[in-house]
Short mmCIF file of C-alpha atoms in Angstrom, two decimals:
data_model
loop_
_atom_site.label_atom_id
_atom_site.label_comp_id
_atom_site.label_asym_id
_atom_site.label_seq_id
_atom_site.Cartn_x
_atom_site.Cartn_y
_atom_site.Cartn_z
CA UNK A 1 0.00 0.00 0.00
CA UNK A 2 1.39 3.39 -0.99
CA UNK A 3 1.58 6.33 1.46
CA UNK A 4 -1.14 8.05 -0.54
CA UNK A 5 -3.43 5.06 -0.17
CA UNK A 6 -2.85 5.05 3.59
CA UNK A 7 -4.20 8.59 3.73
CA UNK A 8 -7.27 7.75 1.64
CA UNK A 9 -10.57 6.99 3.42
CA UNK A 10 -11.50 3.39 4.09
CA UNK A 11 -14.70 2.41 2.29
CA UNK A 12 -16.75 -0.25 4.08
CA UNK A 13 -18.65 -1.95 1.25
CA UNK A 14 -21.39 -4.57 1.42
CA UNK A 15 -21.96 -6.50 -1.83
CA UNK A 16 -25.39 -8.12 -2.09
CA UNK A 17 -25.09 -10.44 -5.08
CA UNK A 18 -26.26 -14.05 -5.45
CA UNK A 19 -24.24 -14.83 -8.60
CA UNK A 20 -20.78 -16.05 -7.51
CA UNK A 21 -19.13 -15.12 -10.83
CA UNK A 22 -20.52 -11.56 -10.76
CA UNK A 23 -19.50 -11.20 -7.10
CA UNK A 24 -15.93 -12.28 -7.92
CA UNK A 25 -15.77 -9.84 -10.85
CA UNK A 26 -16.90 -6.93 -8.64
CA UNK A 27 -14.31 -7.81 -6.02
CA UNK A 28 -11.53 -7.93 -8.63
CA UNK A 29 -12.62 -4.57 -10.04
CA UNK A 30 -12.60 -3.06 -6.55
CA UNK A 31 -9.00 -4.18 -6.08
CA UNK A 32 -8.13 -2.48 -9.39
CA UNK A 33 -9.75 0.83 -8.35
CA UNK A 34 -7.01 1.72 -5.87
CA UNK A 35 -9.62 2.34 -3.17
CA UNK A 36 -8.97 1.29 0.40
CA UNK A 37 -11.94 -0.94 1.15
CA UNK A 38 -13.35 -3.71 3.32
CA UNK A 39 -15.77 -5.94 1.42
CA UNK A 40 -18.50 -7.99 3.09
CA UNK A 41 -20.53 -10.27 0.80
CA UNK A 42 -24.18 -11.31 1.13
CA UNK A 43 -26.09 -13.52 -1.30
CA UNK A 44 -29.64 -12.78 -0.17
CA UNK A 45 -31.67 -10.09 1.55
CA UNK A 46 -31.80 -12.31 4.64
CA UNK A 47 -28.00 -12.44 4.79
CA UNK A 48 -27.83 -8.69 4.17
CA UNK A 49 -30.13 -8.07 7.17
CA UNK A 50 -27.71 -9.94 9.41
CA UNK A 51 -24.67 -8.13 8.01
CA UNK A 52 -26.20 -4.65 8.27
CA UNK A 53 -27.38 -5.34 11.81
CA UNK A 54 -23.81 -5.88 13.05
CA UNK A 55 -21.66 -3.87 10.62
CA UNK A 56 -21.57 -0.25 9.59
CA UNK A 57 -21.35 0.30 5.86
CA UNK A 58 -20.45 3.30 3.73
CA UNK A 59 -21.71 1.80 0.48
CA UNK A 60 -23.97 -1.07 -0.57
CA UNK A 61 -23.64 -2.63 -4.03
CA UNK A 62 -27.04 -4.20 -4.69
CA UNK A 63 -28.09 -6.66 -7.38
CA UNK A 64 -31.71 -6.12 -8.34
CA UNK A 65 -32.41 -9.86 -8.74
CA UNK A 66 -32.01 -11.72 -5.47
CA UNK A 67 -33.60 -15.05 -4.54
CA UNK A 68 -35.80 -13.39 -1.89
CA UNK A 69 -36.31 -9.93 -3.39
CA UNK A 70 -36.33 -8.38 -6.86
CA UNK A 71 -36.71 -4.99 -8.51
CA UNK A 72 -36.87 -1.57 -6.91
CA UNK A 73 -38.51 -3.08 -3.84
CA UNK A 74 -34.98 -4.20 -2.98
CA UNK A 75 -33.79 -0.60 -2.96
CA UNK A 76 -36.66 0.47 -0.70
CA UNK A 77 -35.98 -2.38 1.70
CA UNK A 78 -32.23 -1.78 1.85
CA UNK A 79 -32.74 1.96 2.39
CA UNK A 80 -35.02 1.08 5.30
CA UNK A 81 -32.37 -1.21 6.77
CA UNK A 82 -29.51 1.27 6.26
CA UNK A 83 -31.04 4.73 5.75
CA UNK A 84 -27.69 6.57 5.96
CA UNK A 85 -25.72 4.29 3.63
CA UNK A 86 -25.06 4.97 -0.05
CA UNK A 87 -26.71 2.40 -2.37
CA UNK A 88 -25.42 1.58 -5.87
CA UNK A 89 -27.61 -0.74 -7.94
CA UNK A 90 -26.17 -3.37 -10.29
CA UNK A 91 -28.39 -3.88 -13.37
CA UNK A 92 -28.25 -6.11 -16.45
CA UNK A 93 -27.51 -5.03 -20.02
CA UNK A 94 -31.15 -5.39 -21.05
CA UNK A 95 -32.54 -3.37 -18.11
CA UNK A 96 -32.48 0.07 -19.67
CA UNK A 97 -35.05 1.57 -17.28
CA UNK A 98 -34.12 -0.32 -14.12
CA UNK A 99 -31.29 2.02 -13.12
CA UNK A 100 -33.41 5.14 -13.36
CA UNK A 101 -36.23 3.46 -11.43
CA UNK A 102 -33.76 2.41 -8.74
CA UNK A 103 -32.52 5.98 -8.31
CA UNK A 104 -36.10 7.19 -8.08
CA UNK A 105 -36.56 4.62 -5.29
CA UNK A 106 -33.62 6.07 -3.34
CA UNK A 107 -30.38 4.65 -4.79
CA UNK A 108 -27.47 7.06 -5.18
CA UNK A 109 -26.37 5.59 -8.55
CA UNK A 110 -26.44 2.49 -10.74
CA UNK A 111 -23.98 0.46 -12.80
CA UNK A 112 -24.69 -1.85 -15.75
CA UNK A 113 -23.00 -5.24 -15.44
CA UNK A 114 -20.67 -5.85 -18.35
CA UNK A 115 -20.13 -2.12 -18.92
CA UNK A 116 -18.11 -1.42 -15.78
CA UNK A 117 -14.36 -0.95 -15.50
CA UNK A 118 -12.24 -0.20 -12.44
CA UNK A 119 -12.11 3.56 -13.03
CA UNK A 120 -15.89 3.84 -13.41
CA UNK A 121 -16.51 1.68 -10.34
CA UNK A 122 -14.07 3.72 -8.24
CA UNK A 123 -15.58 7.04 -9.28
CA UNK A 124 -19.11 5.78 -8.70
CA UNK A 125 -18.34 4.51 -5.20
CA UNK A 126 -16.61 7.76 -4.23
CA UNK A 127 -19.43 9.90 -5.59
CA UNK A 128 -22.21 7.76 -4.10
CA UNK A 129 -20.63 7.82 -0.64
CA UNK A 130 -20.07 11.58 -0.86
CA UNK A 131 -23.65 12.11 -2.01
CA UNK A 132 -24.96 9.92 0.80
CA UNK A 133 -22.93 11.87 3.36
CA UNK A 134 -24.22 15.15 1.94
CA UNK A 135 -27.82 13.95 2.09
CA UNK A 136 -27.33 12.77 5.68
CA UNK A 137 -25.80 16.13 6.70
CA UNK A 138 -28.68 17.95 5.03
CA UNK A 139 -31.23 15.76 6.81
CA UNK A 140 -29.50 16.35 10.16
CA UNK A 141 -29.46 20.11 9.55
CA UNK A 142 -33.16 20.00 8.70
CA UNK A 143 -33.89 18.01 11.85
CA UNK A 144 -31.90 20.51 13.91
CA UNK A 145 -33.83 23.41 12.40
CA UNK A 146 -37.19 21.72 13.05
CA UNK A 147 -36.12 20.89 16.59
CA UNK A 148 -35.13 24.52 17.18
CA UNK A 149 -38.48 25.73 15.80
CA UNK A 150 -40.34 23.27 18.02
CA UNK A 151 -38.30 24.38 21.03
CA UNK A 152 -39.13 28.01 20.28
CA UNK A 153 -42.86 27.26 20.08
CA UNK A 154 -42.81 25.25 23.28
CA UNK A 155 -40.69 27.84 25.07
CA UNK A 156 -43.22 30.54 24.31
CA UNK A 157 -45.85 28.37 25.98
CA UNK A 158 -43.70 27.32 28.94
CA UNK A 159 -42.02 30.68 29.62
CA UNK A 160 -44.43 33.52 28.82
CA UNK A 161 -43.94 37.21 29.36
CA UNK A 162 -45.16 38.15 32.86
CA UNK A 163 -48.49 39.99 33.02
CA UNK A 164 -47.69 42.98 35.23
CA UNK A 165 -49.65 46.21 35.62
CA UNK A 166 -48.42 48.52 38.38
CA UNK A 167 -46.35 46.09 40.41
CA UNK A 168 -43.15 47.33 42.01
CA UNK A 169 -41.85 43.76 42.13
CA UNK A 170 -39.06 42.90 39.67
CA UNK A 171 -39.42 39.53 37.93
CA UNK A 172 -36.37 37.58 36.71
CA UNK A 173 -36.66 34.20 34.98
CA UNK A 174 -34.24 31.67 33.51
CA UNK A 175 -34.70 28.33 31.74
CA UNK A 176 -32.09 25.86 30.46
CA UNK A 177 -32.65 22.45 28.83
CA UNK A 178 -30.77 19.53 30.28
CA UNK A 179 -28.85 18.75 27.07
CA UNK A 180 -27.53 20.84 24.22
CA UNK A 181 -30.12 21.01 21.40
CA UNK A 182 -32.51 18.98 23.52
CA UNK A 183 -36.23 19.34 23.32
CA UNK A 184 -37.60 21.32 26.21
CA UNK A 185 -38.79 19.33 29.17
CA UNK A 186 -41.87 20.01 31.26
CA UNK A 187 -40.54 22.83 33.46
CA UNK A 188 -42.77 25.91 33.37
CA UNK A 189 -43.25 29.23 35.14
CA UNK A 190 -45.49 32.27 35.02
CA UNK A 191 -46.26 35.52 36.86
CA UNK A 192 -49.56 37.42 36.77
CA UNK A 193 -50.74 40.52 38.59
CA UNK A 194 -54.43 40.03 39.28
CA UNK A 195 -57.27 42.50 39.54
CA UNK A 196 -57.13 41.90 43.30
CA UNK A 197 -53.78 43.69 43.41
CA UNK A 198 -51.92 40.48 44.34
CA UNK A 199 -48.91 39.20 42.44
CA UNK A 200 -49.39 35.51 41.62
CA UNK A 201 -46.53 33.22 40.55
CA UNK A 202 -46.07 29.56 39.68
CA UNK A 203 -43.11 27.31 38.99
CA UNK A 204 -43.79 23.71 37.94
CA UNK A 205 -42.07 20.59 36.68
CA UNK A 206 -43.78 17.81 34.72
CA UNK A 207 -42.15 14.39 35.11
CA UNK A 208 -40.17 13.18 32.11
CA UNK A 209 -38.60 14.95 29.15
CA UNK A 210 -39.37 15.62 25.52
CA UNK A 211 -42.43 16.86 23.64
CA UNK A 212 -45.04 15.05 25.74
CA UNK A 213 -43.77 16.55 28.99
CA UNK A 214 -43.35 19.97 27.37
CA UNK A 215 -46.87 19.90 25.91
CA UNK A 216 -48.35 18.99 29.29
CA UNK A 217 -46.32 21.78 30.90
CA UNK A 218 -47.76 24.24 28.37
CA UNK A 219 -51.31 23.02 29.17
CA UNK A 220 -50.77 23.49 32.89
CA UNK A 221 -49.10 26.89 32.54
CA UNK A 222 -51.88 28.30 30.33
CA UNK A 223 -54.52 26.75 32.58
CA UNK A 224 -52.90 28.30 35.66
CA UNK A 225 -52.88 31.79 34.10
CA UNK A 226 -56.49 31.50 32.93
CA UNK A 227 -57.71 30.18 36.28
CA UNK A 228 -55.83 32.85 38.26
CA UNK A 229 -57.28 35.61 36.11
CA UNK A 230 -60.68 33.98 36.66
CA UNK A 231 -60.30 34.36 40.42
CA UNK A 232 -59.31 30.82 41.45
CA UNK A 233 -56.87 30.52 44.33
CA UNK A 234 -55.12 28.04 46.60
CA UNK A 235 -56.35 24.46 46.96
CA UNK A 236 -59.25 25.03 44.58
CA UNK A 237 -56.82 26.17 41.89
CA UNK A 238 -54.55 23.16 42.48
CA UNK A 239 -57.54 20.80 42.29
CA UNK A 240 -58.49 22.19 38.87
CA UNK A 241 -54.87 21.97 37.66
CA UNK A 242 -54.75 18.34 38.77
CA UNK A 243 -57.96 17.56 36.89
CA UNK A 244 -56.45 19.08 33.75
CA UNK A 245 -53.23 17.09 34.22
CA UNK A 246 -55.11 13.81 34.62
CA UNK A 247 -57.21 14.55 31.51
CA UNK A 248 -54.26 15.59 29.32
CA UNK A 249 -51.39 13.34 30.42
CA UNK A 250 -50.32 10.58 28.06
CA UNK A 251 -49.81 7.92 30.74
CA UNK A 252 -50.94 7.45 34.32
CA UNK A 253 -47.33 7.63 35.47
CA UNK A 254 -46.96 11.30 34.50
CA UNK A 255 -47.23 13.78 37.35
CA UNK A 256 -46.21 17.35 38.09
CA UNK A 257 -44.82 19.29 41.01
CA UNK A 258 -45.47 22.98 41.43
CA UNK A 259 -45.22 25.89 43.86
CA UNK A 260 -47.82 28.67 43.96
CA UNK A 261 -47.22 32.12 45.44
CA UNK A 262 -49.64 34.98 46.04
CA UNK A 263 -47.74 38.08 47.17
CA UNK A 264 -49.70 40.83 48.95
CA UNK A 265 -47.73 44.08 48.82
CA UNK A 266 -50.17 45.86 51.16
CA UNK A 267 -50.12 43.22 53.91
CA UNK A 268 -46.44 42.41 53.38
CA UNK A 269 -47.12 38.68 53.17
CA UNK A 270 -46.95 35.83 50.69
CA UNK A 271 -49.26 32.80 50.65
CA UNK A 272 -47.51 29.61 49.54
CA UNK A 273 -48.95 26.28 48.36
CA UNK A 274 -46.54 23.44 47.53
CA UNK A 275 -47.49 20.38 45.50
CA UNK A 276 -44.49 18.10 45.83
CA UNK A 277 -42.14 21.02 45.15
CA UNK A 278 -39.12 22.53 46.91
CA UNK A 279 -39.80 25.44 49.23
CA UNK A 280 -39.08 29.00 48.05
CA UNK A 281 -35.88 30.69 49.16
CA UNK A 282 -36.14 34.05 50.93
CA UNK A 283 -33.34 36.58 50.53
CA UNK A 284 -32.98 39.45 52.97
CA UNK A 285 -30.08 41.80 53.77
CA UNK A 286 -28.96 39.14 56.26
CA UNK A 287 -28.67 36.40 53.61
CA UNK A 288 -30.70 33.65 51.93
CA UNK A 289 -32.56 30.85 53.70
CA UNK A 290 -35.35 28.36 53.09
CA UNK A 291 -38.90 29.28 54.04
CA UNK A 292 -41.03 27.17 56.35
CA UNK A 293 -43.74 26.45 53.77
CA UNK A 294 -45.70 23.25 54.36
CA UNK A 295 -45.44 20.46 51.80
CA UNK A 296 -48.33 18.96 49.84
CA UNK A 297 -48.61 16.07 47.39
CA UNK A 298 -47.58 16.34 43.74
CA UNK A 299 -50.33 16.70 41.15
CA UNK A 300 -51.47 13.42 39.63
CA UNK A 301 -49.98 11.12 42.30
CA UNK A 302 -53.21 10.62 44.27
CA UNK A 303 -55.95 12.78 42.71
CA UNK A 304 -58.45 11.89 45.40
CA UNK A 305 -56.25 13.15 48.24
CA UNK A 306 -56.15 16.93 47.49
CA UNK A 307 -53.64 17.69 50.25
CA UNK A 308 -52.07 21.11 49.74
CA UNK A 309 -51.76 23.04 53.03
CA UNK A 310 -51.48 26.83 52.97
CA UNK A 311 -48.54 28.71 54.48
CA UNK A 312 -48.55 32.48 55.13
CA UNK A 313 -45.10 34.06 55.36
CA UNK A 314 -44.37 37.56 56.62
CA UNK A 315 -42.00 39.38 54.26
CA UNK A 316 -39.34 41.99 55.00
CA UNK A 317 -39.70 45.49 53.48
CA UNK A 318 -36.97 44.63 50.98
CA UNK A 319 -35.92 41.22 49.74
CA UNK A 320 -36.43 38.48 47.19
CA UNK A 321 -38.19 35.15 46.79
CA UNK A 322 -36.68 32.49 44.52
CA UNK A 323 -38.54 29.50 43.11
CA UNK A 324 -36.74 26.80 41.14
CA UNK A 325 -37.18 23.34 39.70
CA UNK A 326 -35.03 20.44 40.88
CA UNK A 327 -32.71 20.69 37.89
CA UNK A 328 -30.91 23.34 39.96
CA UNK A 329 -30.32 21.07 42.96
CA UNK A 330 -30.32 17.49 41.64
CA UNK A 331 -26.90 17.85 39.98
CA UNK A 332 -23.74 16.54 41.60
CA UNK A 333 -22.05 18.54 44.33
CA UNK A 334 -18.58 18.29 42.78
CA UNK A 335 -17.17 16.30 45.71
CA UNK A 336 -16.46 13.24 43.58
CA UNK A 337 -18.52 10.85 45.73
CA UNK A 338 -21.73 11.13 43.71
CA UNK A 339 -23.46 13.28 46.32
CA UNK A 340 -26.18 15.59 45.01
CA UNK A 341 -26.00 19.34 45.59
CA UNK A 342 -29.39 19.60 47.27
CA UNK A 343 -30.99 22.69 48.76
CA UNK A 344 -28.41 22.93 51.55
CA UNK A 345 -25.59 22.84 49.02
CA UNK A 346 -27.40 25.46 46.95
CA UNK A 347 -27.66 27.76 49.98
CA UNK A 348 -23.96 27.31 50.73
CA UNK A 349 -23.16 28.18 47.13
CA UNK A 350 -25.39 31.28 47.21
CA UNK A 351 -23.61 32.47 50.35
CA UNK A 352 -20.28 32.44 48.50
CA UNK A 353 -21.54 34.33 45.43
CA UNK A 354 -21.01 38.09 45.20
CA UNK A 355 -24.06 40.30 45.60
CA UNK A 356 -25.18 41.59 42.20
CA UNK A 357 -28.33 42.37 40.25
CA UNK A 358 -30.89 39.52 40.13
CA UNK A 359 -30.22 38.44 36.56
CA UNK A 360 -26.45 38.31 36.97
CA UNK A 361 -26.85 36.52 40.30
CA UNK A 362 -29.05 33.77 38.80
CA UNK A 363 -26.75 33.39 35.80
CA UNK A 364 -23.73 32.96 38.07
CA UNK A 365 -25.61 30.53 40.29
CA UNK A 366 -26.57 28.36 37.32
CA UNK A 367 -23.03 28.51 35.97
CA UNK A 368 -21.57 27.38 39.29
CA UNK A 369 -24.06 24.53 39.78
CA UNK A 370 -23.41 23.26 36.27
CA UNK A 371 -19.65 23.45 36.78
CA UNK A 372 -19.97 21.32 39.93
CA UNK A 373 -22.24 18.86 38.15
CA UNK A 374 -19.84 18.54 35.19
CA UNK A 375 -22.54 17.18 32.88
CA UNK A 376 -23.34 14.11 34.99
CA UNK A 377 -26.98 15.02 35.64
CA UNK A 378 -28.98 16.33 32.67
CA UNK A 379 -32.32 17.63 33.90
CA UNK A 380 -33.95 20.86 32.76
CA UNK A 381 -34.01 23.77 35.16
CA UNK A 382 -36.22 26.81 35.59
CA UNK A 383 -35.69 29.68 38.04
CA UNK A 384 -38.10 32.47 38.99
CA UNK A 385 -37.00 35.31 41.27
CA UNK A 386 -39.18 38.12 42.63
CA UNK A 387 -37.36 41.18 44.03
CA UNK A 388 -38.83 44.16 45.85
CA UNK A 389 -37.47 47.24 47.59
CA UNK A 390 -40.76 48.24 49.14
CA UNK A 391 -44.00 46.45 49.81
CA UNK A 392 -45.98 49.66 49.87
CA UNK A 393 -48.77 49.65 47.26
CA UNK A 394 -47.86 51.27 43.95
CA UNK A 395 -49.28 54.74 43.26
#
């Protein structure tokens, strides 16, 4: 083998040909092409299934007349077995239309037996493999674009613009998928200022990942906003959300956790309902700590139970409340022993971070938790922070 050949790509070729003489001729021609190749023979479609199940192939040379399959149906079947592999059809001298039909069925090219020399075979293999790679790259780019468009649509439903009128509370939100280019999961959040003058907020997390979880999260988020604007509150609101979840979920195993807040700027209090969710964090000039909100059951776990106790928390004149999904705390702590960060670890991390504006603070917190996790845990995360400098009513 020459140095130039050593630098050439290795073509993994599967030859599906039941005629021993034709198979030997193709193999000899391949040796004369100068290509670096590995050749795996198969005499029938059944043998080809076994080969393609255990071997990767760059190119398939396919005879159109096999004992168990003939005609362009062979091309369709092989493309189904190896959708990302280049297919070159081998036709007979009398089959003037067969090659064109095979390409219409998905083959990259065709060769007429008896009219093939080494140069033609080499060029055809190179071109077919290149064309197959180009088609695969184009399909992947299209899939990425469609995935991005779907993410954008879902994100608009999961992470809407807060509906605020005269509120003096600053709202900061963040969302990150668990994996790069991943479909959004079921994390959702929303903030609405009601006609009653209260600021209502929700953060939720639907079990699972992907479009089903994201779609259910969108249903719940839109339902929450509509019900809040319609005057529903507390346990009655959670009961209606649970009914919607049960009606819309794909399987009985799907459930959702959520935390509801209703902040009263006049009274200086916040009413909290937790459905299987972590407690809010309260930040004051003295630092950040967990609140003493009572825990209730996640939505969809036991629909007949309806256990969501109410907690009323007195708020300082200036401070912040932070709600988050467990993607922020379920990652590894960075200690190397597999321990999760948890809420206590999150509080310790917050204590070390410099004081800054809410958005920069959340961004730094997410960056630090992800650095500790080092990609080992890949859940989505959503963060909602409400900041105020006065709880006096606006105007």
